[in-house]
Coordinates of C-alpha atoms in Angstrom, one line a residue:
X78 CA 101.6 32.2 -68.7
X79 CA 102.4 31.8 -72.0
X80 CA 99.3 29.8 -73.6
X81 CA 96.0 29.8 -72.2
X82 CA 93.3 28.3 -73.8
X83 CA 90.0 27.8 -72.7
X84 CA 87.0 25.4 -73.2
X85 CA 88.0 25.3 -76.7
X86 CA 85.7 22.8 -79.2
X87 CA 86.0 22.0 -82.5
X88 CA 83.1 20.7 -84.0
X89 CA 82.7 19.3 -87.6
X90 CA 78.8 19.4 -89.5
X91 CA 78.1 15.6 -91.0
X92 CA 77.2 15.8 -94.6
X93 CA 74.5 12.8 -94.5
X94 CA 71.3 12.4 -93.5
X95 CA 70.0 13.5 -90.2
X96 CA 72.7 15.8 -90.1
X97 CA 74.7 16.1 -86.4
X98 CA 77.8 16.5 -85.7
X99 CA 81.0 14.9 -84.8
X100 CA 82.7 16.6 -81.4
X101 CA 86.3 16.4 -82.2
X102 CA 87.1 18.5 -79.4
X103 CA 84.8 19.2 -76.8
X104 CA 85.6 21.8 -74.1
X105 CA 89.5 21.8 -73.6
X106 CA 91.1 24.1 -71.3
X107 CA 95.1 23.7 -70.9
X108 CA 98.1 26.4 -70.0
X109 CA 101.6 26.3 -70.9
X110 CA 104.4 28.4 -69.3
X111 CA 107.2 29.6 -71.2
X112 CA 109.9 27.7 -72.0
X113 CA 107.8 24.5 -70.6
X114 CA 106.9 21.6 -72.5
X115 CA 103.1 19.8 -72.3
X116 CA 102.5 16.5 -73.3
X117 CA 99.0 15.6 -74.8
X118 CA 99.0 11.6 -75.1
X119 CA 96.0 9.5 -76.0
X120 CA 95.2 7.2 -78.9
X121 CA 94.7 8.1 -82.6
X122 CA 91.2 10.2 -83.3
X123 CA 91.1 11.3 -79.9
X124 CA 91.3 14.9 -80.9
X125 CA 94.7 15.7 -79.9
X126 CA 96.2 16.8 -83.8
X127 CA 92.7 19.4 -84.2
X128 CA 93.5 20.7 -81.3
X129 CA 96.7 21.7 -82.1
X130 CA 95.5 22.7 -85.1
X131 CA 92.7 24.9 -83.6
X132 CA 95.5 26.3 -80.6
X133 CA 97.6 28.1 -84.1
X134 CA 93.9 28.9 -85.7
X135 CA 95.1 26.6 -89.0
X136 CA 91.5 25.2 -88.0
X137 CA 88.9 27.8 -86.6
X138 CA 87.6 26.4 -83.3
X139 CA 84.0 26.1 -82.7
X140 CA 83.8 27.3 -79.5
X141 CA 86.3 28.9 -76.6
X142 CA 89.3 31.1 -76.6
X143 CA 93.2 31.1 -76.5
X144 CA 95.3 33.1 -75.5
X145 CA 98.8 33.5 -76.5
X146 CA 101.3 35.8 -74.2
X147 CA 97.9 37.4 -73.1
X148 CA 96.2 38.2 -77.1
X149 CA 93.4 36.5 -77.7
X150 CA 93.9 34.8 -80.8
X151 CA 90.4 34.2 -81.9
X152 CA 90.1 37.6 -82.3
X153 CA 92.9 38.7 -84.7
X154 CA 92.5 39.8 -87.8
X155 CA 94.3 38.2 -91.1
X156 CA 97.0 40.9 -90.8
X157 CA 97.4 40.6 -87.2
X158 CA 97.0 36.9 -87.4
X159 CA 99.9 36.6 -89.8
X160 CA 102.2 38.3 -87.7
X161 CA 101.4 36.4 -84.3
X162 CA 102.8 33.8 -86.4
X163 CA 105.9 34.8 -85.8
X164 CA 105.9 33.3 -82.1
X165 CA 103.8 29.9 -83.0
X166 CA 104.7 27.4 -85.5
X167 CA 104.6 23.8 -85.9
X168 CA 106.0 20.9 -86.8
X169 CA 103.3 18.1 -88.6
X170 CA 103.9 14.6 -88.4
X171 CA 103.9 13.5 -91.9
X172 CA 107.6 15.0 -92.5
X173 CA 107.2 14.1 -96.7
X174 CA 103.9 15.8 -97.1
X175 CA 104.6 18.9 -95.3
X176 CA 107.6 19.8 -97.4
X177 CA 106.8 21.5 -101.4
X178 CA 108.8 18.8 -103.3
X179 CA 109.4 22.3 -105.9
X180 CA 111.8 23.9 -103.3
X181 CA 114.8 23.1 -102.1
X182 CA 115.2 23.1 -98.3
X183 CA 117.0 26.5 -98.3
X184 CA 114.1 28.2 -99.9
X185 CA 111.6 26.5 -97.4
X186 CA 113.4 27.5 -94.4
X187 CA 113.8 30.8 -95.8
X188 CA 110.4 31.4 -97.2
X189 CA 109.2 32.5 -93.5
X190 CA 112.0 34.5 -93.5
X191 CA 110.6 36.4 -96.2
X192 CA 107.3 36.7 -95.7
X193 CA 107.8 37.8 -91.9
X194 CA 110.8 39.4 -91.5
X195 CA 113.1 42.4 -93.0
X196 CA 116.2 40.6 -93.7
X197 CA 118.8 41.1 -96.4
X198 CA 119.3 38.6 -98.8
X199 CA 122.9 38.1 -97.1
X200 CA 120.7 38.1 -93.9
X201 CA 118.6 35.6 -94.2
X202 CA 120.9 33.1 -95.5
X203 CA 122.8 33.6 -92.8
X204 CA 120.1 32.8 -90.5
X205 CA 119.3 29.9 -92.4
X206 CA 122.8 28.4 -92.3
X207 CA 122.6 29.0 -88.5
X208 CA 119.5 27.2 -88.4
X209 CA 120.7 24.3 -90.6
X210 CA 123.6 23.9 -87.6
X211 CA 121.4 24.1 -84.7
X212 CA 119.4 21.3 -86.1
X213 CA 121.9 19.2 -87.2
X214 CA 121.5 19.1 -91.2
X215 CA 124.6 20.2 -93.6
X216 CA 124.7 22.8 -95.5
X217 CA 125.3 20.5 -98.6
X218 CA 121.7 19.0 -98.0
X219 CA 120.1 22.3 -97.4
X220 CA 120.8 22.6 -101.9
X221 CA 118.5 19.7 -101.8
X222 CA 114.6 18.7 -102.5
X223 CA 113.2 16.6 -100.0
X224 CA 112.7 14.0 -102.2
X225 CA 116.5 13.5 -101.8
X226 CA 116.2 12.9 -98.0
X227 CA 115.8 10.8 -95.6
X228 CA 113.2 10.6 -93.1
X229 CA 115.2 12.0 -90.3
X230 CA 116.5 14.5 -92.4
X231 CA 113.2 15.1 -93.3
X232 CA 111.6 15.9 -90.0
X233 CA 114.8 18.0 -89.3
X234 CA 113.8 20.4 -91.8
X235 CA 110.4 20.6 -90.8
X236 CA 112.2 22.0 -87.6
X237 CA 114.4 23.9 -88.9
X238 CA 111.5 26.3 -90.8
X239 CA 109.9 26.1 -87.8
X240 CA 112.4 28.0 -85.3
X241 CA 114.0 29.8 -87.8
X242 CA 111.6 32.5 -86.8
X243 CA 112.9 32.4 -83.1
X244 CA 109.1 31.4 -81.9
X245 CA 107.8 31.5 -78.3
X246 CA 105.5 28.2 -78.8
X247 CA 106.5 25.2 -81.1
X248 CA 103.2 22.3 -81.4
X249 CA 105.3 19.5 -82.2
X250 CA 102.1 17.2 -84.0
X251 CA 103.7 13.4 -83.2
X252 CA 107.0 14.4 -84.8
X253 CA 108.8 10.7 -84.2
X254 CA 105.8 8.6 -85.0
X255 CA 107.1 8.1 -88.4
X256 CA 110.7 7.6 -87.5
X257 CA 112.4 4.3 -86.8
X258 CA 113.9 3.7 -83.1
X259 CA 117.4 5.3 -83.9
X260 CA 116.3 8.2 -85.5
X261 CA 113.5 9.2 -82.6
X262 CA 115.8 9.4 -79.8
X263 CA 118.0 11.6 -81.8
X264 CA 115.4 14.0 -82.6
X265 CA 114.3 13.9 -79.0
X266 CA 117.1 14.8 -77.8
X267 CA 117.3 17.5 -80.5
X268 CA 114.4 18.9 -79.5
X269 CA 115.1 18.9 -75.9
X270 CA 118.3 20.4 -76.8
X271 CA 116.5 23.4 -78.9
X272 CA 114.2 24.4 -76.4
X273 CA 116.7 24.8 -73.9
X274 CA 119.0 26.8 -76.0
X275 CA 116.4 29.4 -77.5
X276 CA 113.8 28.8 -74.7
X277 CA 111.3 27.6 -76.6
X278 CA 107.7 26.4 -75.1
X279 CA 106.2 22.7 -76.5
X280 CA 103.2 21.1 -77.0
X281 CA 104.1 17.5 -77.5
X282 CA 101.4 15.7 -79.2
X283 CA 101.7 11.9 -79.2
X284 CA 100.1 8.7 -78.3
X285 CA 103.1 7.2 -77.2
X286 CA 103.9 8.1 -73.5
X287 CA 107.4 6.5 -73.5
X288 CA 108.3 9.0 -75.5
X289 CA 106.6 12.1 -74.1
X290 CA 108.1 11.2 -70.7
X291 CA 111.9 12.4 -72.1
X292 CA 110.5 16.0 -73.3
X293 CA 107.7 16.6 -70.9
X294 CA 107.9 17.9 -67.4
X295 CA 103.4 17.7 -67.1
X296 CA 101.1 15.9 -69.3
X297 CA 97.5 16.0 -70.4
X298 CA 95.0 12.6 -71.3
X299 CA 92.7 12.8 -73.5
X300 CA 90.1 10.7 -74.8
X301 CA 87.2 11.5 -77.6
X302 CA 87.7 15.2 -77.6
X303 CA 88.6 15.7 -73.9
X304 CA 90.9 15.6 -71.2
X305 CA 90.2 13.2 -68.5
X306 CA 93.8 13.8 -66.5
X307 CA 96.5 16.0 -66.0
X308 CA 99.4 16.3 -64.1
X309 CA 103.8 16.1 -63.4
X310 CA 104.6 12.9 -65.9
X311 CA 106.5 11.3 -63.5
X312 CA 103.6 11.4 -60.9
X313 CA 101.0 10.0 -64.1
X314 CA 103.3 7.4 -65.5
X315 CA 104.1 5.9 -61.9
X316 CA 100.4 6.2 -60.6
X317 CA 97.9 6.9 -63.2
X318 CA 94.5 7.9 -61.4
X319 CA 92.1 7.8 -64.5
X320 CA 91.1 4.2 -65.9
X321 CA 91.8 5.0 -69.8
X322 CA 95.8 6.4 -68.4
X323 CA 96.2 3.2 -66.8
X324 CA 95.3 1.4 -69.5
X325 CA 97.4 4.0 -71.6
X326 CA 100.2 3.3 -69.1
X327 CA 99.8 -0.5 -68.8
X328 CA 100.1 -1.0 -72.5
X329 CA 103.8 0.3 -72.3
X330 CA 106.0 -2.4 -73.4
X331 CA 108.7 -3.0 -71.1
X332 CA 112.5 -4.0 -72.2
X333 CA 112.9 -6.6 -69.7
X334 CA 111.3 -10.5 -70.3
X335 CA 111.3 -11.7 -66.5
X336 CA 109.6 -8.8 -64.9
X337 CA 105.9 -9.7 -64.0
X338 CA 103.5 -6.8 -64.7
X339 CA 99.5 -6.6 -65.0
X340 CA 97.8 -4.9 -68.0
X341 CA 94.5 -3.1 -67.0
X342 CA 92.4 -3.8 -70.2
X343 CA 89.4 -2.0 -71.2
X344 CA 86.7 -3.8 -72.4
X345 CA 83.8 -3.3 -75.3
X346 CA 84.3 -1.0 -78.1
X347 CA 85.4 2.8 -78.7
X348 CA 82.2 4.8 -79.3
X349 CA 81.8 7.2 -82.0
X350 CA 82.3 11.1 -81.7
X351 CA 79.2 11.5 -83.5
X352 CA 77.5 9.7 -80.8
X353 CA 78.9 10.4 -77.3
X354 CA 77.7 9.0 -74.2
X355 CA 76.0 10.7 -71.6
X356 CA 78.1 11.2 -68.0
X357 CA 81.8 9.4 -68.8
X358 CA 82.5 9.0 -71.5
X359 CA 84.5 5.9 -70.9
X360 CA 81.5 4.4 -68.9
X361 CA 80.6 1.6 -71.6
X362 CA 84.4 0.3 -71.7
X363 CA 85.3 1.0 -68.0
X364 CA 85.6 -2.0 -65.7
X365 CA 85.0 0.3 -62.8
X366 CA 82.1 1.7 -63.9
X367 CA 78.9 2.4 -61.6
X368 CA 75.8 4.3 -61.5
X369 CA 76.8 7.6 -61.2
X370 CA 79.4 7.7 -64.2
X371 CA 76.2 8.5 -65.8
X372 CA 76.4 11.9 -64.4
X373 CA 78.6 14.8 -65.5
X374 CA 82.0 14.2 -64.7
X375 CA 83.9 17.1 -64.4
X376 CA 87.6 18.1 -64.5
X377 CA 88.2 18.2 -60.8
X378 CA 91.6 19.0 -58.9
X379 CA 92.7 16.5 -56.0
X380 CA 95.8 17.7 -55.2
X381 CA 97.9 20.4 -56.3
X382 CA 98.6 20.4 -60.2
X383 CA 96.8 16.5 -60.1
X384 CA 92.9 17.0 -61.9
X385 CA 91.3 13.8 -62.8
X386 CA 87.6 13.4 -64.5
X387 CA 86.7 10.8 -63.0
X388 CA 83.5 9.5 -60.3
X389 CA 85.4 6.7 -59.0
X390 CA 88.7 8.4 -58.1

């Protein structure tokens, strides 16, 4: 197994009055193999971009552990820390921000090169220009500041830094979301393409599960902070067991005007992570809600690799 993590929480302190706290993630546990990809869908503030925040320790979990090719990465110190880097990087969704707009793209795809590595000058640029092919940009733009790309080009520098290193896990934080239709399925298909040739591992964060279906073989739900089902994509997408994946799933437009479909709709209003139910934590929106989703609802398994937190299941 290649990432193991384990009832990790991330909780944030309120600055106001009466204090409390807001439970951005609340008792996660998910594994990746290597060369695998996971997809974490559910809808924006759910948790899934601190997780993957908390999983490379850019955010310092509250609570839990993970484990990456067996080291626990909680305990590491700064020096060690920086050199586990090596094997897990990430890609962030807002391609413009994550970019210096003072270097060119050369010296941000080199600059881990540098910091990590014991590479020639020759050496490095070498690797870099490699890189460049793999993911598609020119060596022409690679003289440029990103201010001078597109968005696709963009996001395919973001990449680029990213597996220059050679990593063993790649958290791709909704890396399409700001792309139009064109430009997503080309970088989707770059990305499949990647992790097949240099056997890289993915965690696919996203809210949109027609798009996680091309990358990932299993996926993970979650919804305020937890994950409420997991399982093979296919199996989810064609017969989704939890009420908030079927609404998830429902809501998936499809291309084709004369085919009847239902939507399963949830009702009332999404409650604050400040403020969490008690028992599920969908309960107040739930249509299928009874008595005993007031009680703990656990992440159980029904059938081999199929877990579902849900009473009524």
């Amino acid at each position: 197994m290649l990432l193991e993590v384990d009832r990790l929480s991330k909780h944030f302190p309120l600055k106001q009055p009466g204090g409390g706290v807001l439970r951005a993630v609340d008792g996660v546990s998910l594994a990746i193999d290597e060369h695998e990809t996971l997809g974490l869908i559910g809808e924006s503030g759910c948790g899934k971009s601190t997780l993957g925040r908390c999983i490379l320790r850019v955010l310092e979990p509250t609570d839990g552990t993970v484990r990456l090719a067996g080291v626990d990465v909680g305990k590491l110190d700064p020096a060690a820390l920086r050199a586990t880097r090596r094997d897990m990087q990430m890609v962030f969704q807002d391609s413009t921000a994550s970019l210096n707009p003072r270097l060119t793209v050369r010296r941000m795809v080199e600059e881990p090169l540098l910091l990590h590595g014991s590479l020639t000058r020759a050496e490095r640029r070498d690797r870099a220009d490699s890189t460049f092919e793999q993911v598609g940009l020119g060596r022409d733009l690679a003289e440029r500041y990103p201010h001078e790309l597109s968005g696709g080009q963009r996001q395919r520098a973001n990449i680029a830094r990213a597996i220059v290193m050679r990593p063993k896990l790649v958290v791709l934080d909704e890396p399409t979301s700001a792309l139009d239709v064109s430009l997503r399925s080309r970088v989707i298909l770059l990305l499949e393409e990647l992790r097949a040739k240099l056997g890289l591992a993915y965690l696919f964060i996203s809210h949109d599960i027609a798009t996680v279906k091309y990358l990932a073989k299993r996926i993970a739900v979650m919804y305020l902070g937890a994950i409420v089902e997991a399982g093979g994509a296919a199996e989810i997408i064609r017969e989704p067991l939890h009420p908030y994946t079927r609404a998830l799933v429902s809501a998936v437009p499809v291309p084709d005007p004369d085919r009847a479909r239902s939507r399963f709709v949830l009702g009332g209003d999404l409650p604050s992570a400040t403020a969490l139910p008690e028992g599920c934590r969908l309960r107040g929106r739930c249509p299928m809600a009874g008595a005993v989703c007031a009680q703990p609802v656990p992440l159980r398994q029904l059938a081999p690799g199929r877990f579902v937190a849900c009473h009524m299941v």
